[in-house]
């Protein structure tokens, strides 16, 4: 673990330094769709007519809305009760079993939605592509995630990334030049309309997830370093978990209520993306003392993210023929999962490295300004990971010196959070260009539905059964 990832478990009451016990500088990995979850979203939403597809996509995430709001609250209580946290996982397992039973009883899609017999489909599957892409993606993600706790030049990072990208290059060549009957990633869907129909929305789906990860690293770090102190009540702690998640749900509800009223789907995506990028960048205004402003910006950033995220999924789903929805859903899931992992690696690396380099200069300087020496400043900086006990044992550390060091330490985090927020503008700007390039879907938002359940009154309208 790099030395710059300093624990905030300490509450250094001496000198007025407050770091809430049990908190983490970086939020736990936020709720995100895996490929399976993306596929589940796809399976449910192809039943909805095209002009309400965005509503079906959003409603399919209904339980996610509940989880992101109550999850942090339940989690903070669960860790207070021994092994009580285990019951959170038990609850999820039970919910999955109920979902499986309901699917088995009620969900009867066409057995051959593309008109391909089972035995022919088995023979024509892209087995070589599967063998190439699965380890390729896994190795790349391992390398990316490893950068959060290893140097980017270490063998543990370079080896899996090089091997993974090598396999993905082979996968791309195989998909392009092989004669396999049913490829995993048919080049035709990426080439359609010069890439504007599916490829551009596919990349947008990758980038939009990065904003969710970014705010879920930046805002919890602010909460733990600046806002929660030894005197903070449990209710204050719980309230501080809400702004971002409520913003996400609010934005999604706005899309449901006003998406069809506004229409002009491409331009609503452009506007929501631009505002998401703007408020994500405005998080760079953070100081240890502007709590209200940061809470407002967090809520607004997540509001526009909530709209942009679900609208961008609609673009990916309508970017292919509806017989290829499984393909587009799987690919969109890969994009969002990869985008999340990439964002986590980039933002955590920027945050920790910027904070460490800043603190190495500012903390000793603050100690010297308060009457201490450079050696004392370095000793205090090294003692921070040990918390109040370690700081109390530093020879010559008075309350005034520790107070100055603590304030400088907080400002080092403000600087690191500023750099992290500003880095999101690069991704946001690139994504905005892609939003402008994507193909409009206004003409596709009609009353059409291509596929029906076999236990539906419209089952006879299915092209294949």
CSV table of C-alpha atoms in Angstrom, one decimal:
chain,number,residue,atom,x,y,z
A,1,UNK,CA,0.0,0.0,0.0
A,2,UNK,CA,1.5,3.4,-0.9
A,3,UNK,CA,2.6,5.5,1.9
A,4,UNK,CA,0.4,8.4,0.7
A,5,UNK,CA,-2.9,6.5,1.5
A,6,UNK,CA,-3.1,7.8,5.0
A,7,UNK,CA,-5.8,6.4,7.3
A,8,UNK,CA,-8.3,8.9,8.8
A,9,UNK,CA,-9.1,6.6,11.7
A,10,UNK,CA,-7.7,9.1,14.1
A,11,UNK,CA,-9.5,11.8,16.0
A,12,UNK,CA,-6.7,14.1,17.2
A,13,UNK,CA,-8.5,16.2,19.7
A,14,UNK,CA,-5.3,17.7,20.8
A,15,UNK,CA,-4.8,20.8,18.7
A,16,UNK,CA,-8.2,20.6,17.1
A,17,UNK,CA,-7.5,18.0,14.5
A,18,UNK,CA,-10.6,16.0,13.7
A,19,UNK,CA,-10.7,12.9,11.5
A,20,UNK,CA,-13.8,10.8,12.1
A,21,UNK,CA,-13.1,7.4,13.4
A,22,UNK,CA,-13.9,4.5,11.1
A,23,UNK,CA,-14.1,6.6,8.0
A,24,UNK,CA,-12.3,6.1,4.8
A,25,UNK,CA,-10.8,8.7,2.5
A,26,UNK,CA,-12.2,7.0,-0.5
A,27,UNK,CA,-15.8,5.7,-0.8
A,28,UNK,CA,-16.4,2.0,-1.2
A,29,UNK,CA,-16.9,0.9,-4.7
A,30,UNK,CA,-20.3,2.3,-5.7
A,31,UNK,CA,-23.2,0.3,-7.0
A,32,UNK,CA,-22.7,-0.3,-10.7
A,33,UNK,CA,-24.1,-2.5,-13.4
A,34,UNK,CA,-22.2,-5.6,-14.3
A,35,UNK,CA,-22.7,-7.2,-17.7
A,36,UNK,CA,-25.3,-9.4,-16.2
A,37,UNK,CA,-27.2,-6.5,-14.8
A,38,UNK,CA,-27.1,-4.7,-18.1
A,39,UNK,CA,-28.4,-7.8,-19.8
A,40,UNK,CA,-31.3,-8.0,-17.3
A,41,UNK,CA,-32.1,-4.3,-18.0
A,42,UNK,CA,-32.1,-5.2,-21.7
A,43,UNK,CA,-34.4,-8.3,-21.3
A,44,UNK,CA,-37.0,-6.2,-19.4
A,45,UNK,CA,-37.0,-3.1,-21.6
A,46,UNK,CA,-37.5,-4.7,-25.1
A,47,UNK,CA,-41.1,-5.3,-24.0
A,48,UNK,CA,-41.6,-1.5,-23.9
A,49,UNK,CA,-42.5,0.4,-27.0
A,50,UNK,CA,-39.7,2.5,-28.4
A,51,UNK,CA,-41.0,5.9,-27.3
A,52,UNK,CA,-41.1,4.7,-23.7
A,53,UNK,CA,-37.9,2.8,-23.8
A,54,UNK,CA,-36.1,5.3,-21.6
A,55,UNK,CA,-38.9,4.9,-19.0
A,56,UNK,CA,-38.5,1.1,-19.0
A,57,UNK,CA,-34.8,1.4,-18.6
A,58,UNK,CA,-35.1,3.7,-15.6
A,59,UNK,CA,-37.9,1.7,-13.9
A,60,UNK,CA,-35.8,-1.5,-14.3
A,61,UNK,CA,-33.3,0.2,-12.0
A,62,UNK,CA,-35.9,0.9,-9.4
A,63,UNK,CA,-34.3,-1.4,-6.8
A,64,UNK,CA,-30.9,0.3,-7.5
A,65,UNK,CA,-32.5,3.6,-6.5
A,66,UNK,CA,-33.6,2.1,-3.2
A,67,UNK,CA,-30.2,0.6,-2.6
A,68,UNK,CA,-28.1,3.6,-3.3
A,69,UNK,CA,-30.2,5.7,-0.9
A,70,UNK,CA,-30.6,3.3,2.0
A,71,UNK,CA,-27.4,1.3,1.5
A,72,UNK,CA,-25.0,3.8,3.1
A,73,UNK,CA,-27.5,4.3,6.0
A,74,UNK,CA,-28.0,0.5,6.6
A,75,UNK,CA,-24.3,-0.1,6.2
A,76,UNK,CA,-23.4,2.4,8.9
A,77,UNK,CA,-25.8,0.8,11.4
A,78,UNK,CA,-24.8,-2.7,10.4
A,79,UNK,CA,-21.1,-2.3,11.3
A,80,UNK,CA,-22.2,-1.3,14.8
A,81,UNK,CA,-23.8,-4.7,15.5
A,82,UNK,CA,-21.0,-7.3,15.4
A,83,UNK,CA,-21.6,-9.5,12.3
A,84,UNK,CA,-24.9,-7.7,11.5
A,85,UNK,CA,-23.5,-6.7,8.1
A,86,UNK,CA,-23.8,-10.3,6.9
A,87,UNK,CA,-27.6,-10.0,6.9
A,88,UNK,CA,-27.4,-7.3,4.2
A,89,UNK,CA,-25.9,-10.0,1.9
A,90,UNK,CA,-28.5,-12.5,3.0
A,91,UNK,CA,-31.2,-10.1,2.1
A,92,UNK,CA,-29.8,-9.6,-1.4
A,93,UNK,CA,-29.5,-13.4,-1.8
A,94,UNK,CA,-33.1,-13.9,-0.9
A,95,UNK,CA,-34.2,-11.1,-3.3
A,96,UNK,CA,-32.3,-12.8,-6.1
A,97,UNK,CA,-34.0,-16.2,-5.4
A,98,UNK,CA,-37.4,-14.5,-5.5
A,99,UNK,CA,-36.5,-12.8,-8.7
A,100,UNK,CA,-35.3,-16.1,-10.2
A,101,UNK,CA,-38.6,-17.8,-9.3
A,102,UNK,CA,-40.6,-15.0,-10.8
A,103,UNK,CA,-38.6,-15.1,-14.0
A,104,UNK,CA,-39.2,-18.9,-14.3
A,105,UNK,CA,-42.9,-18.5,-13.7
A,106,UNK,CA,-43.7,-15.3,-15.6
A,107,UNK,CA,-41.0,-14.6,-18.2
A,108,UNK,CA,-41.5,-16.6,-21.4
A,109,UNK,CA,-39.6,-14.9,-24.3
A,110,UNK,CA,-39.4,-16.4,-27.7
A,111,UNK,CA,-37.1,-19.5,-27.7
A,112,UNK,CA,-35.6,-18.5,-31.0
A,113,UNK,CA,-35.9,-14.6,-31.2
A,114,UNK,CA,-33.7,-14.6,-34.4
A,115,UNK,CA,-35.2,-17.6,-36.0
A,116,UNK,CA,-32.1,-19.7,-35.5
A,117,UNK,CA,-32.6,-23.4,-34.3
A,118,UNK,CA,-30.9,-24.3,-31.1
A,119,UNK,CA,-28.6,-26.9,-32.6
A,120,UNK,CA,-27.5,-24.5,-35.3
A,121,UNK,CA,-26.9,-21.7,-32.8
A,122,UNK,CA,-24.7,-24.0,-30.7
A,123,UNK,CA,-22.6,-25.0,-33.7
A,124,UNK,CA,-22.2,-21.4,-34.9
A,125,UNK,CA,-21.3,-19.8,-31.6
A,126,UNK,CA,-18.1,-17.7,-31.4
A,127,UNK,CA,-16.0,-20.0,-29.2
A,128,UNK,CA,-12.7,-18.6,-30.3
A,129,UNK,CA,-13.9,-15.0,-29.6
A,130,UNK,CA,-15.1,-16.0,-26.2
A,131,UNK,CA,-11.7,-17.6,-25.3
A,132,UNK,CA,-10.0,-14.4,-26.4
A,133,UNK,CA,-12.2,-11.7,-25.0
A,134,UNK,CA,-13.0,-13.0,-21.5
A,135,UNK,CA,-9.4,-13.3,-20.3
A,136,UNK,CA,-8.5,-10.2,-22.2
A,137,UNK,CA,-11.0,-8.0,-20.5
A,138,UNK,CA,-10.3,-9.6,-17.1
A,139,UNK,CA,-6.5,-9.0,-17.4
A,140,UNK,CA,-6.9,-5.4,-18.5
A,141,UNK,CA,-9.2,-4.7,-15.5
A,142,UNK,CA,-6.8,-6.4,-13.2
A,143,UNK,CA,-4.0,-4.2,-14.4
A,144,UNK,CA,-6.2,-1.0,-14.2
A,145,UNK,CA,-7.4,-1.8,-10.7
A,146,UNK,CA,-3.8,-2.7,-9.6
A,147,UNK,CA,-2.7,0.9,-10.3
A,148,UNK,CA,-4.7,2.0,-7.2
A,149,UNK,CA,-2.2,0.3,-4.9
A,150,UNK,CA,0.9,-0.4,-7.1
A,151,UNK,CA,3.1,1.9,-9.1
A,152,UNK,CA,2.1,2.1,-12.7
A,153,UNK,CA,5.5,0.8,-13.8
A,154,UNK,CA,5.4,-2.3,-11.6
A,155,UNK,CA,5.3,-5.8,-13.2
A,156,UNK,CA,2.0,-6.5,-11.4
A,157,UNK,CA,0.4,-3.7,-13.5
A,158,UNK,CA,2.2,-3.9,-16.8
A,159,UNK,CA,2.1,-7.7,-17.2
A,160,UNK,CA,-1.7,-8.2,-17.0
A,161,UNK,CA,-2.4,-5.0,-19.0
A,162,UNK,CA,0.0,-5.9,-21.9
A,163,UNK,CA,-1.3,-9.5,-22.0
A,164,UNK,CA,-4.9,-8.3,-21.8
A,165,UNK,CA,-4.6,-5.7,-24.5
A,166,UNK,CA,-2.8,-8.2,-26.7
A,167,UNK,CA,-5.7,-10.7,-26.4
A,168,UNK,CA,-8.2,-7.9,-27.1
A,169,UNK,CA,-6.3,-6.9,-30.3
A,170,UNK,CA,-6.4,-10.6,-31.4
A,171,UNK,CA,-10.1,-10.6,-30.5
A,172,UNK,CA,-10.7,-7.5,-32.7
A,173,UNK,CA,-8.8,-9.1,-35.6
A,174,UNK,CA,-10.8,-12.4,-35.2
A,175,UNK,CA,-14.1,-10.6,-35.2
A,176,UNK,CA,-13.2,-8.6,-38.3
A,177,UNK,CA,-11.7,-11.3,-40.5
A,178,UNK,CA,-13.0,-14.6,-39.3
A,179,UNK,CA,-15.9,-16.4,-41.0
A,180,UNK,CA,-17.6,-17.4,-37.7
A,181,UNK,CA,-21.4,-17.6,-38.2
A,182,UNK,CA,-22.5,-15.7,-35.1
A,183,UNK,CA,-19.7,-13.4,-33.9
A,184,UNK,CA,-19.8,-11.9,-30.4
A,185,UNK,CA,-19.2,-8.4,-31.7
A,186,UNK,CA,-20.4,-8.2,-35.3
A,187,UNK,CA,-18.4,-5.4,-37.1
A,188,UNK,CA,-21.6,-4.4,-38.9
A,189,UNK,CA,-23.1,-2.9,-35.8
A,190,UNK,CA,-20.0,-0.8,-35.1
A,191,UNK,CA,-19.8,0.4,-38.7
A,192,UNK,CA,-23.5,1.2,-39.0
A,193,UNK,CA,-24.0,4.8,-40.1
A,194,UNK,CA,-20.2,5.4,-39.8
A,195,UNK,CA,-20.3,4.5,-36.1
A,196,UNK,CA,-22.8,7.1,-35.2
A,197,UNK,CA,-25.7,4.7,-34.6
A,198,UNK,CA,-24.0,2.4,-32.0
A,199,UNK,CA,-20.3,2.9,-31.6
A,200,UNK,CA,-20.5,6.5,-30.4
A,201,UNK,CA,-23.3,5.7,-27.9
A,202,UNK,CA,-21.2,2.7,-26.8
A,203,UNK,CA,-18.3,5.0,-25.9
A,204,UNK,CA,-20.6,7.5,-24.3
A,205,UNK,CA,-21.9,4.6,-22.1
A,206,UNK,CA,-18.3,4.0,-21.0
A,207,UNK,CA,-17.5,7.6,-20.2
A,208,UNK,CA,-20.8,8.4,-18.3
A,209,UNK,CA,-20.0,5.8,-15.7
A,210,UNK,CA,-16.7,7.6,-14.9
A,211,UNK,CA,-18.7,10.6,-13.6
A,212,UNK,CA,-20.6,8.3,-11.2
A,213,UNK,CA,-17.3,7.0,-9.9
A,214,UNK,CA,-15.7,10.4,-9.8
A,215,UNK,CA,-18.4,11.9,-7.6
A,216,UNK,CA,-18.4,8.8,-5.4
A,217,UNK,CA,-14.7,9.3,-4.7
A,218,UNK,CA,-14.7,13.1,-4.4
A,219,UNK,CA,-17.8,13.7,-2.2
A,220,UNK,CA,-17.2,10.9,0.4
A,221,UNK,CA,-13.6,12.1,0.8
A,222,UNK,CA,-14.9,15.6,1.5
A,223,UNK,CA,-17.4,14.2,4.1
A,224,UNK,CA,-14.8,12.1,5.9
A,225,UNK,CA,-12.0,14.6,5.9
A,226,UNK,CA,-13.9,18.0,6.3
A,227,UNK,CA,-17.4,17.5,7.5
A,228,UNK,CA,-17.6,14.6,10.0
A,229,UNK,CA,-15.9,15.3,13.3
A,230,UNK,CA,-15.7,13.6,16.7
A,231,UNK,CA,-18.7,15.6,17.7
A,232,UNK,CA,-20.9,14.7,14.7
A,233,UNK,CA,-24.1,13.0,15.5
A,234,UNK,CA,-25.2,9.8,13.8
A,235,UNK,CA,-28.1,11.7,12.1
A,236,UNK,CA,-25.6,14.2,10.7
A,237,UNK,CA,-23.5,11.4,9.3
A,238,UNK,CA,-26.5,9.7,7.6
A,239,UNK,CA,-27.8,13.0,6.2
A,240,UNK,CA,-24.5,13.6,4.5
A,241,UNK,CA,-24.8,10.3,2.6
A,242,UNK,CA,-27.9,11.5,0.8
A,243,UNK,CA,-27.2,14.5,-1.6
A,244,UNK,CA,-25.5,12.6,-4.4
A,245,UNK,CA,-27.8,9.6,-4.3
A,246,UNK,CA,-31.0,11.7,-4.1
A,247,UNK,CA,-29.7,13.7,-7.0
A,248,UNK,CA,-29.3,10.5,-9.1
A,249,UNK,CA,-32.9,9.4,-8.4
A,250,UNK,CA,-34.2,12.9,-9.0
A,251,UNK,CA,-32.5,13.1,-12.4
A,252,UNK,CA,-33.9,9.7,-13.4
A,253,UNK,CA,-37.4,10.7,-12.4
A,254,UNK,CA,-37.1,13.9,-14.4
A,255,UNK,CA,-36.2,11.8,-17.4
A,256,UNK,CA,-39.3,9.7,-16.9
A,257,UNK,CA,-41.6,12.6,-16.4
A,258,UNK,CA,-40.3,15.1,-19.0
A,259,UNK,CA,-38.3,13.0,-21.6
A,260,UNK,CA,-41.2,12.6,-24.0
A,261,UNK,CA,-42.5,16.1,-23.4
A,262,UNK,CA,-39.2,17.7,-24.3
A,263,UNK,CA,-38.4,15.3,-27.1
A,264,UNK,CA,-35.3,16.3,-29.2
A,265,UNK,CA,-33.5,13.4,-27.7
A,266,UNK,CA,-30.0,14.2,-29.0
A,267,UNK,CA,-30.1,17.7,-27.6
A,268,UNK,CA,-31.5,16.8,-24.2
A,269,UNK,CA,-28.5,14.3,-24.0
A,270,UNK,CA,-26.1,17.1,-25.0
A,271,UNK,CA,-27.6,19.5,-22.5
A,272,UNK,CA,-27.7,17.0,-19.6
A,273,UNK,CA,-24.1,15.9,-20.4
A,274,UNK,CA,-22.9,19.5,-20.5
A,275,UNK,CA,-24.4,20.3,-17.2
A,276,UNK,CA,-23.1,17.1,-15.6
A,277,UNK,CA,-19.6,18.0,-16.8
A,278,UNK,CA,-20.0,21.6,-15.6
A,279,UNK,CA,-21.0,20.8,-12.0
A,280,UNK,CA,-18.5,18.0,-11.9
A,281,UNK,CA,-15.8,20.6,-12.7
A,282,UNK,CA,-17.3,23.0,-10.2
A,283,UNK,CA,-16.5,20.5,-7.5
A,284,UNK,CA,-12.9,21.9,-7.9
A,285,UNK,CA,-14.1,24.9,-5.8
A,286,UNK,CA,-13.8,22.8,-2.7
A,287,UNK,CA,-12.4,24.2,0.5
A,288,UNK,CA,-12.6,22.7,4.0
A,289,UNK,CA,-15.2,25.3,4.8
A,290,UNK,CA,-17.7,25.5,1.9
A,291,UNK,CA,-19.8,22.5,2.9
A,292,UNK,CA,-23.2,23.9,1.6
A,293,UNK,CA,-21.9,24.8,-1.8
A,294,UNK,CA,-20.3,21.3,-2.3
A,295,UNK,CA,-23.5,19.5,-1.2
A,296,UNK,CA,-25.5,21.6,-3.7
A,297,UNK,CA,-23.0,20.9,-6.5
A,298,UNK,CA,-23.0,17.2,-5.7
A,299,UNK,CA,-26.7,17.0,-5.9
A,300,UNK,CA,-26.9,18.9,-9.2
A,301,UNK,CA,-24.1,16.9,-10.8
A,302,UNK,CA,-25.8,13.6,-9.9
A,303,UNK,CA,-29.2,15.0,-11.1
A,304,UNK,CA,-27.8,15.6,-14.6
A,305,UNK,CA,-25.9,12.3,-14.4
A,306,UNK,CA,-29.2,10.5,-13.7
A,307,UNK,CA,-30.8,11.9,-16.8
A,308,UNK,CA,-27.7,11.5,-19.0
A,309,UNK,CA,-27.0,7.9,-17.9
A,310,UNK,CA,-30.4,6.4,-18.7
A,311,UNK,CA,-30.9,8.4,-21.9
A,312,UNK,CA,-27.5,7.2,-23.1
A,313,UNK,CA,-28.6,3.6,-22.5
A,314,UNK,CA,-31.6,4.2,-24.7
A,315,UNK,CA,-29.3,5.4,-27.4
A,316,UNK,CA,-27.3,2.2,-27.2
A,317,UNK,CA,-30.4,0.0,-27.3
A,318,UNK,CA,-31.9,1.8,-30.2
A,319,UNK,CA,-28.6,1.8,-32.1
A,320,UNK,CA,-29.1,-1.8,-33.2
A,321,UNK,CA,-31.9,-3.9,-34.7
A,322,UNK,CA,-34.0,-5.2,-31.8
A,323,UNK,CA,-33.0,-8.8,-32.6
A,324,UNK,CA,-29.5,-7.7,-31.6
A,325,UNK,CA,-30.5,-6.2,-28.2
A,326,UNK,CA,-28.7,-9.0,-26.3
A,327,UNK,CA,-25.5,-8.0,-28.1
A,328,UNK,CA,-25.9,-4.3,-27.5
A,329,UNK,CA,-26.8,-4.9,-23.8
A,330,UNK,CA,-23.8,-7.0,-23.2
A,331,UNK,CA,-21.5,-4.6,-25.0
A,332,UNK,CA,-22.9,-1.7,-23.1
A,333,UNK,CA,-22.4,-3.6,-19.8
A,334,UNK,CA,-18.8,-4.2,-20.7
A,335,UNK,CA,-18.3,-0.5,-21.5
A,336,UNK,CA,-19.8,0.7,-18.2
A,337,UNK,CA,-17.9,-1.8,-16.1
A,338,UNK,CA,-14.7,-1.0,-17.9
A,339,UNK,CA,-15.4,2.7,-17.6
A,340,UNK,CA,-16.0,2.4,-13.8
A,341,UNK,CA,-12.8,0.5,-13.3
A,342,UNK,CA,-10.8,2.9,-15.3
A,343,UNK,CA,-12.3,5.9,-13.5
A,344,UNK,CA,-11.6,4.4,-10.1
A,345,UNK,CA,-8.0,3.8,-11.0
A,346,UNK,CA,-7.5,7.3,-12.5
A,347,UNK,CA,-9.3,9.3,-9.8
A,348,UNK,CA,-7.9,7.4,-6.8
A,349,UNK,CA,-4.4,7.7,-8.3
A,350,UNK,CA,-4.8,11.4,-8.9
A,351,UNK,CA,-6.3,12.0,-5.4
A,352,UNK,CA,-3.8,10.1,-3.4
A,353,UNK,CA,-0.7,11.3,-5.3
A,354,UNK,CA,-1.7,14.9,-5.3
A,355,UNK,CA,-2.6,14.9,-1.7
A,356,UNK,CA,0.7,13.2,-0.7
A,357,UNK,CA,2.9,15.6,-2.7
A,358,UNK,CA,1.0,18.6,-1.3
A,359,UNK,CA,1.0,17.5,2.3
A,360,UNK,CA,4.7,16.7,2.1
A,361,UNK,CA,5.3,20.5,1.5
A,362,UNK,CA,2.4,22.2,3.3
A,363,UNK,CA,2.4,20.3,6.6
A,364,UNK,CA,6.1,20.9,7.5
A,365,UNK,CA,5.7,24.5,6.3
A,366,UNK,CA,2.7,25.0,8.6
A,367,UNK,CA,4.6,23.5,11.6
A,368,UNK,CA,7.5,25.9,11.0
A,369,UNK,CA,5.1,28.9,10.8
A,370,UNK,CA,3.7,27.8,14.2
A,371,UNK,CA,7.2,27.8,15.7
A,372,UNK,CA,8.3,24.2,15.1
A,373,UNK,CA,11.2,22.8,13.0
A,374,UNK,CA,11.3,21.1,9.7
A,375,UNK,CA,12.2,17.8,11.5
A,376,UNK,CA,9.1,18.2,13.7
A,377,UNK,CA,6.9,18.8,10.7
A,378,UNK,CA,8.1,15.7,9.0
A,379,UNK,CA,7.6,13.7,12.3
A,380,UNK,CA,4.0,14.9,12.5
A,381,UNK,CA,3.3,14.1,8.9
A,382,UNK,CA,4.7,10.5,9.5
A,383,UNK,CA,2.5,10.2,12.6
A,384,UNK,CA,-0.8,11.0,10.9
A,385,UNK,CA,-1.5,7.3,9.9
A,386,UNK,CA,-1.1,6.3,13.6
A,387,UNK,CA,-3.9,8.7,14.7
A,388,UNK,CA,-4.2,10.6,17.9
A,389,UNK,CA,-2.0,8.2,19.9
A,390,UNK,CA,0.9,8.5,17.5
A,391,UNK,CA,0.5,12.3,17.3
A,392,UNK,CA,0.5,12.7,21.0
A,393,UNK,CA,3.8,10.9,21.2
A,394,UNK,CA,5.6,13.3,18.8
A,395,UNK,CA,8.2,15.2,21.0
A,396,UNK,CA,7.6,18.9,20.9
A,397,UNK,CA,4.2,18.8,19.3
A,398,UNK,CA,2.1,21.5,21.0
A,399,UNK,CA,-1.6,22.1,20.6
A,400,UNK,CA,-0.9,25.1,18.4
A,401,UNK,CA,1.5,23.2,16.2
A,402,UNK,CA,-0.8,20.3,15.8
A,403,UNK,CA,-3.7,22.6,15.0
A,404,UNK,CA,-1.7,24.3,12.2
A,405,UNK,CA,-0.6,20.9,10.9
A,406,UNK,CA,-4.1,19.6,10.9
A,407,UNK,CA,-5.4,22.6,8.9
A,408,UNK,CA,-2.6,22.3,6.4
A,409,UNK,CA,-3.4,18.6,6.1
A,410,UNK,CA,-7.0,19.4,5.3
A,411,UNK,CA,-6.0,22.0,2.7
A,412,UNK,CA,-3.8,19.3,1.0
A,413,UNK,CA,-6.9,17.3,0.5
A,414,UNK,CA,-8.8,20.3,-0.8
A,415,UNK,CA,-6.0,20.7,-3.4
A,416,UNK,CA,-6.1,17.0,-4.3
A,417,UNK,CA,-9.8,17.0,-4.7
A,418,UNK,CA,-9.6,20.1,-6.9
A,419,UNK,CA,-7.2,18.4,-9.3
A,420,UNK,CA,-9.3,15.3,-9.3
A,421,UNK,CA,-12.5,17.3,-10.2
A,422,UNK,CA,-10.7,19.2,-12.9
A,423,UNK,CA,-9.4,16.0,-14.4
A,424,UNK,CA,-13.0,14.9,-15.0
A,425,UNK,CA,-13.4,17.8,-17.5
A,426,UNK,CA,-11.2,16.0,-20.0
A,427,UNK,CA,-13.5,13.0,-20.1
A,428,UNK,CA,-16.6,15.3,-20.0
A,429,UNK,CA,-15.3,17.4,-22.9
A,430,UNK,CA,-14.6,14.3,-25.0
A,431,UNK,CA,-18.0,12.9,-24.2
A,432,UNK,CA,-19.7,16.1,-25.2
A,433,UNK,CA,-18.1,15.9,-28.6
A,434,UNK,CA,-19.4,12.4,-28.9
A,435,UNK,CA,-22.9,13.5,-27.9
A,436,UNK,CA,-22.8,16.0,-30.7
A,437,UNK,CA,-21.7,13.3,-33.2
A,438,UNK,CA,-24.2,10.7,-32.2
A,439,UNK,CA,-27.2,10.0,-34.4
A,440,UNK,CA,-30.5,11.4,-33.4
A,441,UNK,CA,-33.1,8.9,-32.3
A,442,UNK,CA,-36.2,11.0,-32.6
A,443,UNK,CA,-37.5,9.0,-35.6
A,444,UNK,CA,-37.1,5.8,-33.7
A,445,UNK,CA,-39.1,6.9,-30.6
A,446,UNK,CA,-42.4,5.6,-32.0
A,447,UNK,CA,-45.1,3.1,-31.0
A,448,UNK,CA,-43.3,0.1,-32.4
A,449,UNK,CA,-42.4,-3.1,-30.4
A,450,UNK,CA,-40.5,-5.9,-32.2
A,451,UNK,CA,-40.8,-8.7,-29.7
A,452,UNK,CA,-43.5,-10.0,-27.3
A,453,UNK,CA,-43.6,-12.6,-24.6
A,454,UNK,CA,-44.9,-15.9,-25.6
A,455,UNK,CA,-47.4,-15.8,-22.8
A,456,UNK,CA,-48.7,-12.3,-24.0
A,457,UNK,CA,-51.8,-11.7,-26.0
A,458,UNK,CA,-49.7,-10.3,-28.8
A,459,UNK,CA,-47.5,-13.4,-29.0
A,460,UNK,CA,-48.7,-14.2,-32.5
A,461,UNK,CA,-47.1,-10.9,-33.7
A,462,UNK,CA,-43.6,-12.3,-33.0
A,463,UNK,CA,-41.6,-12.8,-36.2
A,464,UNK,CA,-40.0,-15.9,-34.7
A,465,UNK,CA,-41.1,-18.1,-31.8
